[in-house]
Short mmCIF file of C-alpha atoms in Angstrom, two decimals:
data_model
loop_
_atom_site.label_atom_id
_atom_site.label_comp_id
_atom_site.label_asym_id
_atom_site.label_seq_id
_atom_site.Cartn_x
_atom_site.Cartn_y
_atom_site.Cartn_z
CA UNK A 5 0.00 0.00 0.00
CA UNK A 6 1.51 3.35 -1.04
CA UNK A 7 1.59 6.56 1.02
CA UNK A 8 -1.40 8.10 -0.82
CA UNK A 9 -3.51 5.00 -0.18
CA UNK A 10 -2.69 5.13 3.54
CA UNK A 11 -3.70 8.81 3.72
CA UNK A 12 -7.00 8.08 1.97
CA UNK A 13 -7.67 5.11 4.28
CA UNK A 14 -7.05 7.22 7.38
CA UNK A 15 -9.37 9.93 6.05
CA UNK A 16 -12.16 7.39 5.48
CA UNK A 17 -11.65 5.96 8.97
CA UNK A 18 -11.76 9.44 10.52
CA UNK A 19 -15.05 10.28 8.77
CA UNK A 20 -16.91 7.03 9.34
CA UNK A 21 -15.23 5.57 12.46
CA UNK A 22 -13.76 8.54 14.36
CA UNK A 23 -13.01 6.45 17.46
CA UNK A 24 -10.35 4.61 15.42
CA UNK A 25 -8.38 7.72 14.50
CA UNK A 26 -7.90 10.91 16.47
CA UNK A 27 -5.31 13.61 16.95
CA UNK A 28 -3.15 11.23 19.01
CA UNK A 29 -2.93 8.75 16.11
CA UNK A 30 -4.64 5.42 15.61
CA UNK A 31 -6.51 3.94 18.54
CA UNK A 32 -7.85 0.40 18.53
CA UNK A 33 -11.44 0.13 19.69
CA UNK A 34 -12.08 -1.46 23.06
CA UNK A 35 -15.27 -3.51 22.73
CA UNK A 36 -16.80 -4.83 25.95
CA UNK A 37 -19.44 -7.55 26.12
CA UNK A 38 -22.79 -7.21 27.92
CA UNK A 39 -23.53 -8.93 31.23
CA UNK A 40 -27.19 -9.63 32.03
CA UNK A 41 -28.06 -9.48 35.73
CA UNK A 42 -29.48 -12.96 36.13
CA UNK A 43 -30.57 -12.45 39.75
CA UNK A 44 -32.44 -9.21 38.97
CA UNK A 45 -35.82 -10.94 38.83
CA UNK A 46 -35.52 -11.84 42.52
CA UNK A 47 -35.62 -8.10 43.24
CA UNK A 48 -38.32 -7.38 40.65
CA UNK A 49 -35.74 -5.40 38.70
CA UNK A 50 -36.81 -5.31 35.06
CA UNK A 51 -36.44 -3.04 32.07
CA UNK A 52 -39.60 -1.38 30.78
CA UNK A 53 -40.53 -4.44 28.71
CA UNK A 54 -39.69 -7.01 31.41
CA UNK A 55 -36.24 -7.94 30.10
CA UNK A 56 -33.29 -8.29 32.47
CA UNK A 57 -31.09 -5.24 33.12
CA UNK A 58 -27.45 -5.26 32.06
CA UNK A 59 -24.03 -3.68 32.28
CA UNK A 60 -20.64 -3.93 30.60
CA UNK A 61 -17.57 -4.56 32.77
CA UNK A 62 -13.93 -4.23 31.73
CA UNK A 63 -11.56 -5.36 34.45
CA UNK A 64 -8.92 -3.14 35.96
CA UNK A 65 -5.29 -4.12 36.27
CA UNK A 66 -2.07 -3.22 38.03
CA UNK A 67 -2.38 -0.35 40.48
CA UNK A 68 -6.02 0.13 39.46
CA UNK A 69 -7.18 -3.42 40.14
CA UNK A 70 -9.07 -2.37 43.30
CA UNK A 71 -10.49 0.87 41.89
CA UNK A 72 -13.92 1.16 40.27
CA UNK A 73 -15.61 3.58 37.86
CA UNK A 74 -19.34 3.12 37.23
CA UNK A 75 -20.87 5.08 34.36
CA UNK A 76 -24.66 5.48 33.94
CA UNK A 77 -25.76 5.45 30.32
CA UNK A 78 -27.97 8.36 29.23
CA UNK A 79 -30.90 8.54 26.84
CA UNK A 80 -33.72 10.86 27.90
CA UNK A 81 -36.92 9.88 29.72
CA UNK A 82 -40.55 8.87 29.20
CA UNK A 83 -43.36 10.50 31.14
CA UNK A 84 -46.59 8.94 29.82
CA UNK A 85 -47.82 5.49 28.82
CA UNK A 86 -47.49 6.03 25.08
CA UNK A 87 -43.91 7.28 25.18
CA UNK A 88 -42.92 4.53 27.63
CA UNK A 89 -44.55 1.84 25.47
CA UNK A 90 -42.65 3.17 22.47
CA UNK A 91 -39.47 3.23 24.52
CA UNK A 92 -39.99 -0.35 25.68
CA UNK A 93 -39.58 -1.46 22.05
CA UNK A 94 -36.21 0.27 21.68
CA UNK A 95 -32.66 0.00 22.98
CA UNK A 96 -33.55 2.51 25.73
CA UNK A 97 -36.30 0.33 27.17
CA UNK A 98 -35.17 -3.23 26.62
CA UNK A 99 -31.90 -5.14 26.66
CA UNK A 100 -33.34 -7.26 23.85
CA UNK A 101 -32.74 -4.38 21.42
CA UNK A 102 -29.35 -3.25 22.73
CA UNK A 103 -25.99 -3.81 21.11
CA UNK A 104 -24.34 -6.64 23.02
CA UNK A 105 -20.91 -5.03 22.64
CA UNK A 106 -20.13 -1.43 23.62
CA UNK A 107 -17.18 0.76 22.69
CA UNK A 108 -15.32 2.05 25.77
CA UNK A 109 -13.65 5.38 25.05
CA UNK A 110 -12.90 8.64 26.85
CA UNK A 111 -13.26 8.14 30.59
CA UNK A 112 -13.89 4.42 29.92
CA UNK A 113 -10.75 3.87 27.81
CA UNK A 114 -8.11 1.37 28.93
CA UNK A 115 -5.34 3.30 27.19
CA UNK A 116 -3.16 5.48 29.41
CA UNK A 117 -2.50 7.86 26.51
CA UNK A 118 -6.22 8.61 26.22
CA UNK A 119 -7.36 8.25 29.84
CA UNK A 120 -4.33 8.85 32.08
CA UNK A 121 -6.00 8.68 35.49
CA UNK A 122 -8.63 5.94 35.16
CA UNK A 123 -7.38 3.68 32.33
CA UNK A 124 -6.48 0.76 34.64
CA UNK A 125 -9.56 0.90 36.88
CA UNK A 126 -12.45 -1.54 36.72
CA UNK A 127 -14.81 0.34 34.40
CA UNK A 128 -18.54 -0.37 34.18
CA UNK A 129 -21.15 1.01 31.80
CA UNK A 130 -24.64 0.61 33.28
CA UNK A 131 -27.23 0.25 30.53
CA UNK A 132 -30.31 2.48 30.70
CA UNK A 133 -33.70 0.83 30.16
CA UNK A 134 -36.20 2.39 32.59
CA UNK A 135 -36.84 5.96 31.42
CA UNK A 136 -36.56 7.72 34.79
CA UNK A 137 -32.81 7.99 35.47
CA UNK A 138 -32.82 4.75 37.49
CA UNK A 139 -35.23 6.16 40.08
CA UNK A 140 -38.74 4.73 39.55
CA UNK A 141 -40.52 1.92 41.38
CA UNK A 142 -43.95 1.14 39.94
CA UNK A 143 -45.60 -0.83 37.15
CA UNK A 144 -48.48 -0.45 34.72
CA UNK A 145 -50.84 -3.08 33.35
CA UNK A 146 -54.02 -2.38 31.37
CA UNK A 147 -54.99 -5.95 30.53
CA UNK A 148 -52.90 -6.11 27.38
CA UNK A 149 -49.67 -4.17 27.98
CA UNK A 150 -47.27 -4.37 30.94
CA UNK A 151 -44.65 -1.75 31.74
CA UNK A 152 -42.11 -2.05 34.54
CA UNK A 153 -40.95 1.25 36.04
CA UNK A 154 -38.19 -0.30 38.12
CA UNK A 155 -35.17 1.95 37.72
CA UNK A 156 -34.47 2.06 41.46
CA UNK A 157 -34.46 -1.74 41.65
CA UNK A 158 -32.28 -1.97 38.53
CA UNK A 159 -29.70 0.23 40.24
CA UNK A 160 -29.78 -1.94 43.37
CA UNK A 161 -29.61 -5.21 41.40
CA UNK A 162 -26.56 -4.07 39.44
CA UNK A 163 -24.74 -2.89 42.56
CA UNK A 164 -25.47 -6.19 44.33
CA UNK A 165 -24.18 -8.08 41.29
CA UNK A 166 -20.93 -6.08 41.26
CA UNK A 167 -20.14 -6.16 44.99
CA UNK A 168 -18.89 -9.79 45.02
CA UNK A 169 -16.96 -9.12 41.79
CA UNK A 170 -14.67 -6.72 43.64
CA UNK A 171 -16.67 -3.53 44.09
CA UNK A 172 -17.31 -4.54 47.71
CA UNK A 173 -13.65 -4.05 48.62
CA UNK A 174 -12.90 -1.06 46.40
CA UNK A 175 -10.16 1.29 47.54
CA UNK A 176 -11.16 4.08 45.18
CA UNK A 177 -14.47 4.49 43.37
CA UNK A 178 -16.32 7.01 41.25
CA UNK A 179 -19.94 7.05 40.10
CA UNK A 180 -20.48 8.98 36.88
CA UNK A 181 -22.99 9.34 34.10
CA UNK A 182 -23.92 11.28 30.98
CA UNK A 183 -27.18 13.21 30.33
CA UNK A 184 -30.05 11.31 31.98
CA UNK A 185 -27.26 9.18 33.42
CA UNK A 186 -25.64 12.35 34.72
CA UNK A 187 -28.90 13.17 36.48
CA UNK A 188 -28.89 9.63 37.93
CA UNK A 189 -25.52 10.43 39.48
CA UNK A 190 -27.09 13.22 41.52
CA UNK A 191 -29.90 10.88 42.59
CA UNK A 192 -27.71 7.93 43.63
CA UNK A 193 -24.37 9.42 44.70
CA UNK A 194 -24.75 9.05 48.47
CA UNK A 195 -26.43 5.65 48.11
CA UNK A 196 -23.43 4.44 46.11
CA UNK A 197 -21.14 5.51 48.94
CA UNK A 198 -23.20 3.53 51.46
CA UNK A 199 -22.37 0.22 49.70
CA UNK A 200 -18.60 0.69 49.81
CA UNK A 201 -15.96 0.29 52.55
CA UNK A 202 -15.79 3.17 55.02
CA UNK A 203 -12.13 3.81 54.19
CA UNK A 204 -12.69 3.92 50.41
CA UNK A 205 -12.23 7.17 48.52
CA UNK A 206 -15.64 7.64 46.85
CA UNK A 207 -16.63 10.55 44.61
CA UNK A 208 -19.25 11.31 41.94
CA UNK A 209 -19.18 13.00 38.53
CA UNK A 210 -22.14 14.26 36.49
CA UNK A 211 -21.59 14.94 32.78
CA UNK A 212 -24.32 17.05 31.12
CA UNK A 213 -26.73 16.15 33.91
CA UNK A 214 -27.29 19.56 35.52
CA UNK A 215 -30.75 20.12 34.04
CA UNK A 216 -32.10 23.51 35.05
CA UNK A 217 -35.52 24.32 36.44
CA UNK A 218 -35.91 27.10 33.88
CA UNK A 219 -38.84 28.79 32.16
CA UNK A 220 -38.87 28.45 28.38
CA UNK A 221 -39.02 31.41 25.99
CA UNK A 222 -42.85 31.40 26.31
CA UNK A 223 -42.40 31.66 30.12
CA UNK A 224 -43.78 28.17 30.70
CA UNK A 225 -42.24 25.60 33.05
CA UNK A 226 -42.14 22.97 30.31
CA UNK A 227 -39.42 20.81 31.89
CA UNK A 228 -40.92 21.06 35.35
CA UNK A 229 -44.26 19.81 34.03
CA UNK A 230 -42.52 17.00 32.14
CA UNK A 231 -40.72 15.84 35.28
CA UNK A 232 -43.92 16.07 37.37
CA UNK A 233 -45.64 13.63 35.01
CA UNK A 234 -42.61 11.34 34.99
CA UNK A 235 -42.35 11.30 38.80
CA UNK A 236 -46.06 10.50 39.20
CA UNK A 237 -46.13 7.81 36.51
CA UNK A 238 -42.98 5.98 37.58
CA UNK A 239 -43.32 6.30 41.37
CA UNK A 240 -40.12 8.30 41.77
CA UNK A 241 -40.81 10.60 44.74
CA UNK A 242 -40.09 8.08 47.56
CA UNK A 243 -36.63 7.54 46.05
CA UNK A 244 -35.63 11.21 45.96
CA UNK A 245 -33.32 12.67 48.60
CA UNK A 246 -35.42 12.69 51.76
CA UNK A 247 -33.63 15.69 53.26
CA UNK A 248 -34.49 17.60 50.10
CA UNK A 249 -38.12 16.48 49.80
CA UNK A 250 -38.82 17.23 53.46
CA UNK A 251 -37.56 20.79 52.96
CA UNK A 252 -39.17 21.88 49.69
CA UNK A 253 -42.85 22.76 49.42
CA UNK A 254 -42.91 20.90 46.07
CA UNK A 255 -40.97 17.66 46.76
CA UNK A 256 -40.86 16.67 43.10
CA UNK A 257 -38.46 19.57 42.47
CA UNK A 258 -35.76 17.45 44.14
CA UNK A 259 -35.50 15.61 40.80
CA UNK A 260 -33.75 18.75 39.55
CA UNK A 261 -30.03 18.68 40.44
CA UNK A 262 -29.94 22.30 41.61
CA UNK A 263 -32.30 21.46 44.48
CA UNK A 264 -30.79 18.05 45.34
CA UNK A 265 -27.15 19.18 45.20
CA UNK A 266 -26.98 20.95 48.62
CA UNK A 267 -27.97 17.69 50.33
CA UNK A 268 -25.36 15.44 48.68
CA UNK A 269 -22.67 14.53 51.20
CA UNK A 270 -20.23 12.77 48.85
CA UNK A 271 -17.61 14.89 46.99
CA UNK A 272 -19.07 15.87 43.61
CA UNK A 273 -17.84 17.12 40.24
CA UNK A 274 -20.11 18.87 37.72
CA UNK A 275 -19.11 18.78 34.07
CA UNK A 276 -21.52 20.75 31.91
CA UNK A 277 -21.75 23.14 29.03
CA UNK A 278 -23.31 26.49 29.86
CA UNK A 279 -25.06 26.18 26.49
CA UNK A 280 -26.01 22.51 26.77
CA UNK A 281 -27.63 21.58 23.45
CA UNK A 282 -30.27 19.30 24.94
CA UNK A 283 -31.38 22.01 27.37
CA UNK A 284 -31.29 24.65 24.64
CA UNK A 285 -33.61 22.55 22.45
CA UNK A 286 -35.91 21.03 25.10
CA UNK A 287 -35.91 23.29 28.16
CA UNK A 288 -35.20 26.81 26.88
CA UNK A 289 -36.75 26.53 23.40
CA UNK A 290 -38.95 23.41 23.26
CA UNK A 291 -41.07 23.13 20.09
CA UNK A 292 -44.21 24.06 22.06
CA UNK A 293 -42.70 27.46 22.89
CA UNK A 294 -41.90 28.33 19.27
CA UNK A 295 -44.92 27.44 17.11
CA UNK A 296 -43.78 29.74 14.29
CA UNK A 297 -40.33 28.16 14.34
CA UNK A 298 -38.39 31.40 14.58
CA UNK A 299 -35.59 29.51 16.33
CA UNK A 300 -35.11 26.74 13.78
CA UNK A 301 -32.05 28.23 12.07
CA UNK A 302 -30.48 29.20 15.38
CA UNK A 303 -30.97 25.65 16.71
CA UNK A 304 -29.25 24.19 13.66
CA UNK A 305 -26.39 26.68 13.51
CA UNK A 306 -25.46 28.99 16.38
CA UNK A 307 -23.87 31.46 13.96
CA UNK A 308 -27.38 31.99 12.53
CA UNK A 309 -28.73 33.22 15.88
CA UNK A 310 -29.68 36.90 15.87
CA UNK A 311 -28.74 39.34 18.62
CA UNK A 312 -31.98 38.79 20.56
CA UNK A 313 -31.57 35.02 20.50
CA UNK A 314 -27.94 35.23 21.60
CA UNK A 315 -29.01 37.48 24.46
CA UNK A 316 -31.51 34.82 25.61
CA UNK A 317 -28.81 32.15 25.40
CA UNK A 318 -26.46 34.30 27.47
CA UNK A 319 -29.28 34.67 30.00
CA UNK A 320 -29.54 30.87 30.21
CA UNK A 321 -25.81 30.66 30.90
CA UNK A 322 -26.15 33.30 33.63
CA UNK A 323 -28.98 31.33 35.25
CA UNK A 324 -26.90 28.15 35.25
CA UNK A 325 -23.96 29.91 36.88
CA UNK A 326 -26.30 31.48 39.44
CA UNK A 327 -27.68 28.04 40.31
CA UNK A 328 -24.10 26.85 40.83
CA UNK A 329 -22.88 29.88 42.77
CA UNK A 330 -22.98 28.35 46.25
CA UNK A 331 -21.45 25.12 44.96
CA UNK A 332 -18.62 27.10 43.38
CA UNK A 333 -17.97 29.50 46.24
CA UNK A 334 -18.55 27.49 49.41
CA UNK A 335 -17.23 24.01 48.72
CA UNK A 336 -13.57 23.02 48.88
CA UNK A 337 -14.07 19.28 48.28
CA UNK A 338 -16.05 19.61 45.03
CA UNK A 339 -15.07 20.40 41.44
CA UNK A 340 -16.58 21.77 38.25
CA UNK A 341 -15.86 22.36 34.59
CA UNK A 342 -18.41 24.64 32.90
CA UNK A 343 -17.38 25.40 29.34
CA UNK A 344 -19.08 27.48 26.67
CA UNK A 345 -19.48 24.91 23.93
CA UNK A 346 -22.76 24.07 22.21
CA UNK A 347 -22.54 20.39 23.06
CA UNK A 348 -23.96 17.63 25.25
CA UNK A 349 -21.91 14.93 27.04
CA UNK A 350 -18.12 15.24 26.88
CA UNK A 351 -16.65 12.48 29.06
CA UNK A 352 -17.26 9.41 26.88
CA UNK A 353 -16.01 10.90 23.62
CA UNK A 354 -12.25 10.74 23.20
CA UNK A 355 -12.02 13.99 21.26
CA UNK A 356 -13.60 15.99 24.07
CA UNK A 357 -12.24 14.01 27.04
CA UNK A 358 -8.49 13.96 26.33
CA UNK A 359 -6.80 14.58 22.99
CA UNK A 360 -4.56 17.17 21.35
CA UNK A 361 -7.56 19.14 20.11
CA UNK A 362 -9.78 18.71 23.17
CA UNK A 363 -11.71 21.65 24.67
CA UNK A 364 -9.73 23.59 27.24
CA UNK A 365 -10.35 26.15 29.95
CA UNK A 366 -7.18 27.92 31.12
CA UNK A 367 -5.33 25.38 28.97
CA UNK A 368 -6.69 22.42 30.97
CA UNK A 369 -8.60 19.56 29.38
CA UNK A 370 -11.65 17.97 30.98
CA UNK A 371 -9.70 14.80 31.82
CA UNK A 372 -6.89 16.75 33.51
CA UNK A 373 -9.33 18.79 35.57
CA UNK A 374 -11.34 15.74 36.70
CA UNK A 375 -8.13 13.88 37.57
CA UNK A 376 -6.76 16.84 39.55
CA UNK A 377 -10.04 16.96 41.48
CA UNK A 378 -10.34 13.24 42.19
CA UNK A 379 -6.73 12.87 43.36
CA UNK A 380 -6.67 16.28 45.11
CA UNK A 381 -3.71 17.43 43.03
CA UNK A 382 -5.01 20.91 42.41
CA UNK A 383 -8.01 23.22 42.75
CA UNK A 384 -10.42 22.07 40.06
CA UNK A 385 -13.13 24.66 39.45
CA UNK A 386 -13.08 26.00 35.93
CA UNK A 387 -15.65 28.35 34.37
CA UNK A 388 -15.28 29.36 30.74
CA UNK A 389 -15.75 32.83 29.33
CA UNK A 390 -19.04 33.41 27.50
CA UNK A 391 -19.65 32.34 23.89
CA UNK A 392 -18.04 32.99 21.41
CA UNK A 393 -14.67 33.48 23.11
CA UNK A 394 -13.63 29.80 23.40
CA UNK A 395 -11.90 28.65 20.22
CA UNK A 396 -11.24 25.10 21.52
CA UNK A 397 -14.90 24.01 21.53
CA UNK A 398 -16.30 21.02 19.69
CA UNK A 399 -19.73 22.41 18.84
CA UNK A 400 -22.57 20.00 18.03
CA UNK A 401 -24.49 22.73 16.18
#
C-alpha cells in the first residue's frame, strides 16, 4: 500500500469511524461484552418491557485493580404510557434491542495515553432501560400491555451483582454518568457511597446532567411539568433525597439537580456546558414554545442566531452559573468544569475528554481537571468565558 492509499484510508476511517483515529494517532477500539443481571428478577428489577437489566464490565489491572468507575448510560426519559410503550420497544427500554458489545472510550478507555487517570480501573457502563434515570418503582398493566418502572431496583440489582466481583472491597471508586445518566448520578451518589468500605475514597461526577428548572421562551415551566408527570407515573418521589423532599414545598423539584445538590454529602464534580444543546432545544426553546419556528435556524447553527436570540442564550448561561454559585464559592471538596461549547456529554467521547484538540479552559482539558479533582492534586473549578470566546470548543451545532 503506497503513502497516498494510507492517507485516503485514514481519512475514510476518521469520517466514518472517528473512534479509530484521532489527533493522538490510531486507537484500537475497546469492545466490551454485555452482562445480564441474572438475579435481577428476585428483586423485581426489570427493564420497561420485562427484560433483564445489564451492564458492561472491563476489568482493571495493576495499580487500578481495586479501583472502580461506574458510568450510567444516558438517553432521555418517558413521562406517559405512550412514550414509555414506544421506549420499551427500543434500545432505551429493553436489553433485547441493545448492542451486546459497547465501545469504551474517553473516561472508559483502557489506554493510558487517552485516559491517564482511570485507564487501569475496573470500568462499568450501566445500561439504561427504565426511562426515569434509574429512580422509579412502579408498574403499569391495562390488561394487554405491561410496563415495569423499576429503575431504582435496577440500580440496586446491578450494585449487588458487582459487589462480590470486587466492588465490595474497592479502595477508590467514582460514580459517573452522561445526560439522563448524569442526572442519575445526583440521585444515587450518596447511596453508592453507602455500599462501599468506610475507608474507600468515593466521589461522583455528572456529565451534562445539571438540568435547570428554567422557564422556556414562552415563560412556561415545560421541563418542570414534564418531570412532574414522569415522577407521578414511575413512582419516583419516595426515592428522591429525603432531606431535600422534606424541605421543599414541592418535593418533586428534588429531581432537579440544583435542588438536590446541597444535600449530597459525597464529593461531587459537575461537568456541563453552559449552552447545553439538549437544554437549549428542550428546556429553553422546546417546540411548544416556538410554534412559528423562529428559532429553527439558530438551533441548527449557532452562527445563525440573531442578537436577541444570543441574548436569551447568554441569560440561560447566567442562570446556570447562578444556580451553581454556592457550589462554586462554598465548597472546597467539590469540582466543576463549565465550558461554553454548544454540546452535550463530553466524558465518553475521546475527542472531548483527552486529545490534542480537546476543549480547554485555562489550557486544561476535561480529563486533567477531573483527575486533579479526584486525586486532590489541584483546585479544580473551571468556568469558561461566554460564547463565542472559546476557540477550543467542539460544537454539536
